[in-house]
Amino acid sequence: MYRVLSCLQDAHALLYVAIAVFVCTLGSVCALIVFHRGMESESETTRRLWACASGVVAGLGVWGTHFVAMLGYQPGFEIAFDGLVTVVSAGIAVTGFVATSQILISGFGPLRRGLCAIMATSTLAIMHFYGQSSLKASALMEYDPSYVAAAVLVSAAFFVLTYTLGLSTKKKWRNILGVVFTLLAVASVHFVGMTAMTVYPLRGLEDVSWVLTTGDVAKSIVGGVVLILSAALLAAGFDKKIYSLRARENRRISMLADSASEGIIIANAKGEVVEVNQAAEKLLGAERRVLLGQTALPLIGLSSQPAEGASFLGSTITNSDGVSIPIEVRMSHLTAEDEGAIIFAVKDLRERIRREAEIRTLAFNDQLSGLANREAFQRKLAASFAKNAGEHTAVILFDLDEFKDVNDQFGHDAGDSVIVETARRLVALTPEGGMAARLGGDEFALLTGPNVPVDRVSEFAAECVRALGLPVQLGEIAIRCGASAGAFLIEKDATDISELMKAADRALYAAKSDGRGNARLYDKELHERYEARRDVEVALSRAVENEEFVLHYQPKVCAMTRKVLSYEALIRWERPGHGLVMPNDFIDIAEQSMVVNDIGRWCIREACQEAARWEDHLSVSVNLSARQFLDPKLYGDVREALRQSGLAPNRLELEITETAIIHNVQVAANLLEKFKKLGVQIALDDFGTGYSSMRFVQQLPFDRIKIDKSFVLAMEDDAKSFAIVDAILRLGHSLSIPVVAEGVETEAQALRLLEAKCHEFQGFLFSRPLPMPAPLPILPIKDKERGAA
Ligand code: C2E
Ligand code: CA
Ligand code: CA
């Protein structure tokens, strides 16, 4: 030991020792950093390259240490180095450490660590003792074998520590220990090794071809080595920084990819999977490491490379649970820079398909009854048209007769139950190949399919009506709702769904007006009726403009004196080519469209103008249709007619029926109140035929009640009719409302009515409705006749 220390002290200038320690530390640190950098690389080639670099750095560091230490060796006589041996010894160091780090880069097992320690020691020893031979001096060198052995053993011990303790990716301090032990290993070989050497200065310098003196050149070499090591350190550090930036970037990209709901698979030009995201792992039911390297196309259920440009592909995959999953694959080819890689974005279509089905159900099914809805029904019809002929013989529409009453009386839940039960019955009635649907509200429809022969459709519809009309049992109560049906036979060349539905609807309407609980086929007669009706509609729409209407006037007389009190204006239509058309033949049709409002407006204006010419004690009555009564412009029209004609409001009477009131009692009450304020009189027409509501008579401000002519006409033969007439008259008396009897045709009727205390008469007995001014002379004649009688 003393020899070692003294060698250190005496023979080596301390500055060189310091430099040697610095170079060795620098070399080890550099080698470690570069090695760790290699460990982080994923590709095998890169790892090996970095390990190589680490070996070179370690070798150069160790050799540099040795060389500096040699330079610091001052034995007290002239020395020089053989350049070739020096270079070769550097080569030995580099080769040895490159081999060592190659072993280490593939794993840190104890065997590898041990092998590395042995290799490092051998490399160091060979380099040292061979390198020592470069020392050329005018002396003889001898080695003490025991020191040599000691040098090797101590260094081996330190290297074992270096390689067992000093390599850790996690603990920094262990790496520091590694550096320290390397330093000690190198130092021990060098200094113990140098101590093993005895130099005998004998002769002059040997003849060396390339001599390195301890002067500037050697120092430049040392400087060079330090420079190389520093450069390596910088490069590794710089690369580590870039690598960590890239790693962060990659982490972000993979986070982004993982957060995507679509499965993303990247394949290289050979079609092998090089990257997948989490969604793809989940979808394919396999982990990333299993998927990497597999051929991409079969994984996503595609057998061959899709044509260039085909970007969306439908496919099916079977996952690890054997579940087959419909998918959509979107492909994007990357540019040449990315070496022809392809990205497959794979979308699981199960949710979308499920949602589409749900929407389809919502769009084509009636929620309450579960039947097809109008849309689905019409589509089915259209599809059968497209397929051509024979699929269905008829379409039948159903309507529940008293559905509104069921709702009003028993509540909406009961109404819903009736709908559900009707749907159930309809499904049971639907023949094979047919279809039942709920078109909305209480409207249902049925397609018969091919099995109901044309000549049996009518009968079949009637059977359905009977079945639907059976009472619906709801707990304790049996609800009888009843249904009507309208059927239309589908012709072989039918194409127009809306015409077809309209025809069936007309048949239904006709069935309803025939009395409820009926089934009606849309036949020739119905067709002609509707054609005629349509003609009327068309002609009516132009009639006001063409001034085709006239008013006839029928007087209303005092029952006692038979003096004319007023005239009722009754409309007639001078329809070109049809003669004089009576109101019963067109008012209903006009009522179906807005034309009735125009006609009504014309009547009011015309009647007011006419009446303004009469003597002041004569008033005029104008009939209002139900629809016209609900026209918001009515009040304004009446006021305007009065203003224009100058007729006193109390000389105008409006006749309304209960039908007009029943639809909206409150609106009617308000309107009547307004007319009352204006001074216009109001009569309740056709009393006894409709609802005959005592409530209306009591609540609303009527100036007059008119008994319907049907009772007056039947009164003499029918005791019931007279009873009604009598009751209405009593009602009028008790409420102090004058009562008019319409349809007085005979003296006998007049007499009877007079006895029953009727105030006013109207009827053919006094005058038919006639154009003005014709009726004025009639009455005195009648009066005289009566007087004479
Ligand atoms: P209405 O208001 O009950 O009118 C009385 C109807 O009975 C008139 O028929 C009249 O000619 C008829 N009539 C009068 N006396 C007798 C009689 O002694 N025996 C018989 N058998 N009939 C008699 P018209 O003119 O055919 O009118 C029928 C209905 O048309 C009217 O019934 C009324 O509801 C409606 N109408 C008439 N003109 C108009 C109008 O300008 N506007 C509206 N909205 N409806 C009108
Ligand atoms: Ca009337
Ligand atoms: Ca009447």
mmCIF file of N, CA and C and ligand atoms in Angstrom, residues 685-686 708 742, ligand 3:
data_model
loop_
_atom_site.group_PDB
_atom_site.id
_atom_site.type_symbol
_atom_site.label_atom_id
_atom_site.label_comp_id
_atom_site.label_asym_id
_atom_site.label_seq_id
_atom_site.Cartn_x
_atom_site.Cartn_y
_atom_site.Cartn_z
ATOM 1 N N ASP A 685 -134.226 30.562 -34.303
ATOM 2 C CA ASP A 685 -134.932 29.926 -35.420
ATOM 3 C C ASP A 685 -135.058 28.416 -35.200
ATOM 4 N N ASP A 686 -136.038 27.814 -35.864
ATOM 5 C CA ASP A 686 -136.193 26.354 -35.905
ATOM 6 C C ASP A 686 -136.224 25.717 -34.524
ATOM 7 N N ASP A 708 -140.385 25.610 -35.271
ATOM 8 C CA ASP A 708 -140.062 25.040 -36.582
ATOM 9 C C ASP A 708 -141.341 24.611 -37.302
ATOM 10 N N GLU A 742 -143.978 29.160 -37.752
ATOM 11 C CA GLU A 742 -143.621 29.112 -39.173
ATOM 12 C C GLU A 742 -144.504 28.079 -39.866
HETATM 13 CA CA CA B 3 -137.248 28.219 -39.651
#
